[in-house]
CSV table of C-alpha atoms in Angstrom, one decimal:
chain,number,residue,atom,x,y,z
A,1,MET,CA,23.0,144.0,-36.0
A,2,ILE,CA,26.6,143.8,-34.1
A,3,LEU,CA,28.0,146.8,-33.7
A,4,ARG,CA,31.7,145.5,-33.5
A,5,GLN,CA,33.9,149.5,-33.1
A,6,SER,CA,31.5,150.7,-29.9
A,7,LYS,CA,31.8,148.6,-26.9
A,8,SER,CA,34.8,150.7,-26.0
A,9,ARG,CA,32.6,153.8,-26.3
A,10,LEU,CA,29.6,151.9,-24.1
A,11,GLU,CA,31.9,151.8,-21.2
A,12,SER,CA,33.1,154.8,-21.0
A,13,ILE,CA,30.0,156.1,-20.7
A,14,SER,CA,28.8,153.7,-18.3
A,15,ASP,CA,31.8,154.7,-16.7
A,16,SER,CA,30.6,158.3,-16.7
A,17,ILE,CA,27.4,157.4,-15.1
A,18,PHE,CA,28.6,155.4,-12.5
A,19,ALA,CA,31.0,157.9,-11.6
A,20,PHE,CA,28.5,161.0,-11.6
A,21,ALA,CA,26.0,158.2,-9.3
A,22,ALA,CA,29.2,158.6,-7.1
A,23,THR,CA,29.0,162.2,-6.8
A,24,LEU,CA,25.3,162.1,-6.5
A,25,VAL,CA,25.9,159.5,-3.3
A,26,VAL,CA,28.2,162.7,-1.6
A,27,VAL,CA,27.6,165.6,-3.1
A,28,SER,CA,25.4,166.8,-0.3
A,29,LEU,CA,28.1,167.1,2.0
A,30,ASP,CA,29.6,171.1,2.9
A,31,VAL,CA,33.0,172.0,3.7
A,32,PRO,CA,32.4,172.6,7.7
A,33,GLU,CA,32.9,176.2,9.0
A,34,SER,CA,34.3,174.8,12.3
A,35,PHE,CA,35.7,171.9,13.7
A,36,GLU,CA,32.4,171.1,15.7
A,37,VAL,CA,30.7,170.2,12.1
A,38,LEU,CA,33.5,168.8,10.8
A,39,LYS,CA,33.5,166.0,13.8
A,40,GLU,CA,29.6,165.4,12.3
A,41,ASN,CA,29.9,165.6,8.8
A,42,LEU,CA,32.5,162.6,10.0
A,43,ILE,CA,29.8,160.6,10.1
A,44,GLY,CA,28.1,161.6,6.8
A,45,PHE,CA,31.5,160.0,5.4
A,46,PHE,CA,31.0,156.5,7.0
A,47,SER,CA,27.6,156.3,5.5
A,48,PHE,CA,29.4,157.5,2.2
A,49,ALA,CA,31.5,154.9,2.7
A,50,VAL,CA,28.9,152.1,2.5
A,51,SER,CA,26.7,153.7,-0.6
A,52,PHE,CA,30.3,153.9,-2.1
A,53,LEU,CA,30.5,150.2,-1.2
A,54,GLY,CA,27.2,149.2,-2.7
A,55,LEU,CA,28.0,151.1,-5.7
A,56,ILE,CA,31.5,149.6,-6.8
A,57,LEU,CA,30.0,146.4,-6.1
A,58,ILE,CA,27.2,147.3,-8.8
A,59,TRP,CA,30.0,148.6,-11.0
A,60,LYS,CA,32.3,145.2,-10.6
A,61,VAL,CA,29.1,143.5,-12.0
A,62,HIS,CA,28.3,144.9,-14.8
A,63,TYR,CA,32.1,145.0,-15.8
A,64,ASN,CA,32.5,141.5,-15.4
A,65,PHE,CA,30.1,141.1,-17.9
A,66,PHE,CA,31.7,144.0,-21.1
A,67,ARG,CA,34.7,141.2,-19.7
A,68,ARG,CA,32.9,138.0,-20.9
A,69,ILE,CA,31.4,139.0,-24.3
A,70,GLU,CA,33.1,140.1,-27.1
A,71,LYS,CA,30.7,142.8,-29.3
A,72,ILE,CA,27.7,144.1,-28.5
A,73,ASP,CA,24.1,145.3,-30.6
A,74,ASN,CA,21.3,147.8,-30.1
A,75,TRP,CA,19.6,144.9,-27.7
A,76,ILE,CA,22.9,145.5,-25.1
A,77,ILE,CA,22.7,149.1,-25.2
A,78,ALA,CA,19.5,149.2,-24.5
A,79,LEU,CA,19.6,147.2,-21.8
A,80,ASN,CA,22.9,148.6,-20.6
A,81,MET,CA,20.7,152.3,-20.7
A,82,ALA,CA,17.9,150.7,-18.9
A,83,LEU,CA,20.6,149.4,-15.9
A,84,LEU,CA,22.4,152.9,-15.5
A,85,PHE,CA,19.0,154.7,-15.6
A,86,VAL,CA,17.9,152.7,-12.3
A,87,ILE,CA,21.0,152.6,-11.2
A,88,LEU,CA,21.3,157.1,-11.1
A,89,PHE,CA,17.3,155.8,-9.1
A,90,PHE,CA,19.4,153.5,-6.6
A,91,VAL,CA,21.2,156.1,-5.4
A,92,TYR,CA,18.9,158.4,-3.2
A,93,PRO,CA,17.1,155.6,-1.5
A,94,LEU,CA,21.1,153.8,-0.9
A,95,LYS,CA,22.5,157.3,0.5
A,96,PHE,CA,19.5,157.6,2.4
A,97,LEU,CA,19.1,153.7,4.2
A,98,SER,CA,22.9,154.5,4.5
A,99,ASN,CA,22.3,157.4,6.3
A,100,LEU,CA,19.4,155.6,9.0
A,101,THR,CA,22.3,153.5,9.6
A,102,VAL,CA,24.5,156.2,11.5
A,103,GLY,CA,21.9,157.6,12.8
A,104,LYS,CA,21.1,160.9,10.0
A,105,GLY,CA,18.1,160.2,8.4
A,106,ILE,CA,14.6,160.5,9.7
A,107,ILE,CA,12.0,157.5,9.9
A,108,LYS,CA,8.2,159.0,11.6
A,109,SER,CA,7.0,156.7,11.4
A,110,SER,CA,6.8,152.8,10.7
A,111,GLN,CA,4.7,153.7,7.5
A,112,GLU,CA,7.9,155.3,5.9
A,113,LEU,CA,10.4,152.8,7.4
A,114,SER,CA,8.5,150.2,5.0
A,115,GLU,CA,8.1,152.5,1.6
A,116,LEU,CA,11.3,153.0,1.9
A,117,PHE,CA,12.4,149.6,1.7
A,118,GLN,CA,10.1,149.4,-1.6
A,119,LEU,CA,12.2,152.1,-2.6
A,120,TYR,CA,15.1,150.1,-2.1
A,121,SER,CA,14.3,146.8,-3.3
A,122,LEU,CA,12.6,148.1,-6.3
A,123,GLY,CA,15.9,149.7,-6.7
A,124,PHE,CA,18.2,146.4,-6.0
A,125,THR,CA,15.9,144.4,-8.2
A,126,LEU,CA,15.2,146.2,-11.3
A,127,VAL,CA,19.5,146.7,-11.1
A,128,PHE,CA,19.7,142.6,-11.0
A,129,LEU,CA,17.1,142.1,-13.4
A,130,PHE,CA,18.5,143.8,-16.6
A,131,ILE,CA,21.8,142.5,-15.2
A,132,SER,CA,20.1,139.3,-15.5
A,133,LEU,CA,18.4,140.2,-18.4
A,134,MET,CA,21.7,141.1,-20.8
A,135,TYR,CA,23.7,137.4,-19.4
A,136,PHE,CA,20.2,136.1,-20.9
A,137,TYR,CA,20.3,138.3,-24.0
A,138,ALA,CA,23.6,136.8,-24.6
A,139,SER,CA,23.3,133.7,-24.1
A,140,ARG,CA,21.4,133.5,-26.9
A,141,THR,CA,23.4,135.4,-29.1
A,142,LYS,CA,27.3,134.9,-30.7
A,143,LEU,CA,28.1,138.1,-28.6
A,144,ASP,CA,30.2,136.4,-25.6
A,145,LEU,CA,33.6,135.0,-25.6
A,146,SER,CA,33.0,132.7,-22.8
A,147,ASN,CA,30.5,129.3,-23.5
A,148,LYS,CA,26.8,130.1,-23.4
A,149,ALA,CA,27.0,127.7,-19.9
A,150,GLU,CA,29.1,130.2,-18.3
A,151,MET,CA,26.3,132.6,-19.4
A,152,ARG,CA,23.4,131.4,-18.9
A,153,TYR,CA,24.4,130.1,-15.5
A,154,TYR,CA,25.6,134.1,-14.9
A,155,PHE,CA,21.8,134.8,-15.9
A,156,ARG,CA,20.6,132.8,-12.7
A,157,HIS,CA,22.8,133.7,-10.5
A,158,PHE,CA,21.5,136.7,-10.6
A,159,GLY,CA,18.2,136.0,-11.3
A,160,ILE,CA,18.2,135.4,-7.7
A,161,PHE,CA,19.4,138.5,-6.4
A,162,VAL,CA,15.6,140.1,-8.5
A,163,ILE,CA,14.2,137.0,-6.8
A,164,VAL,CA,15.2,138.0,-3.6
A,165,GLY,CA,14.8,142.2,-4.4
A,166,ILE,CA,11.2,141.2,-5.1
A,167,LEU,CA,10.4,138.9,-1.7
A,168,SER,CA,12.1,142.0,0.3
A,169,VAL,CA,9.7,143.8,-1.9
A,170,ILE,CA,6.7,142.1,-0.9
A,171,ILE,CA,7.9,141.5,3.1
A,172,ALA,CA,7.8,145.3,2.8
A,173,LYS,CA,4.6,146.1,1.5
A,174,LEU,CA,3.4,143.5,4.0
A,175,ASN,CA,4.2,145.4,6.5
A,176,LEU,CA,5.9,141.9,8.1
A,177,GLY,CA,8.5,142.9,10.9
A,178,ILE,CA,9.3,146.5,10.1
A,179,SER,CA,10.3,147.7,12.9
A,180,TYR,CA,13.0,144.8,13.2
A,181,GLY,CA,14.7,145.0,9.4
A,182,LEU,CA,12.7,141.8,8.2
A,183,PRO,CA,12.7,143.4,4.9
A,184,GLY,CA,16.4,144.3,5.0
A,185,PHE,CA,17.7,140.2,6.4
A,186,ALA,CA,16.1,139.1,3.4
A,187,TYR,CA,18.9,139.7,2.0
A,188,PHE,CA,20.9,137.0,4.0
A,189,LEU,CA,19.2,134.7,1.8
A,190,LEU,CA,21.5,135.9,-0.9
A,191,GLY,CA,24.6,133.8,0.8
A,192,PRO,CA,22.9,130.1,1.1
A,193,LEU,CA,21.1,130.9,-2.8
A,194,CYS,CA,23.7,131.7,-4.4
A,195,TRP,CA,25.9,128.5,-2.7
A,196,TRP,CA,22.9,125.8,-3.8
A,197,HIS,CA,23.6,127.0,-7.5
A,198,GLY,CA,26.5,127.1,-7.1
A,199,VAL,CA,27.0,123.9,-5.9
A,200,ARG,CA,23.3,122.9,-8.3
A,201,PHE,CA,24.6,124.2,-11.1
A,202,GLY,CA,28.0,125.0,-11.0
A,203,LEU,CA,29.9,126.0,-14.0
A,204,ASN,CA,31.5,122.3,-14.4
A,205,LYS,CA,27.9,120.6,-14.4
A,206,ASN,CA,26.8,122.1,-17.2
């Protein structure tokens, strides 16, 4: 059954959860008791900025989806709630990885680094899996304001993110190039793959 009046409420709770996730990113930063501690904590603000940027980019993708549909139903609600749940999980490996880039995180072995990459990539994969599934479902129903070809385009587009995330998980699981951050470099494939998809399956070609 299509629910015609509840989209704004779903967007409201979604924004609240995104705000809570942003709070989790910065919540451990205590008020400094001295100027020296303040200077040390400024490094933490850089990692917060990196994590916050990641959340904002996901929020923008989420925002764009709801701008492209007119109505929602129970499946969209379920997929959206699953997405929000995963985002709350994704905050922790995202924050730790950001801290690691500025020298605040502690990794004791290559095995721990491998598991960190696996956790991050698993969260990344699940986030974009649910986004892709939301577009796929919208392309099969009468929920969207735009044409079906556009919804299918974004389903495939974010499917690329899922494939790259899975690739990163596999690389990390196999301990390939862990000391060089190879699982992280896998994400550089997003640029050329999304460009190829845009050229091959651009909206004007559907």
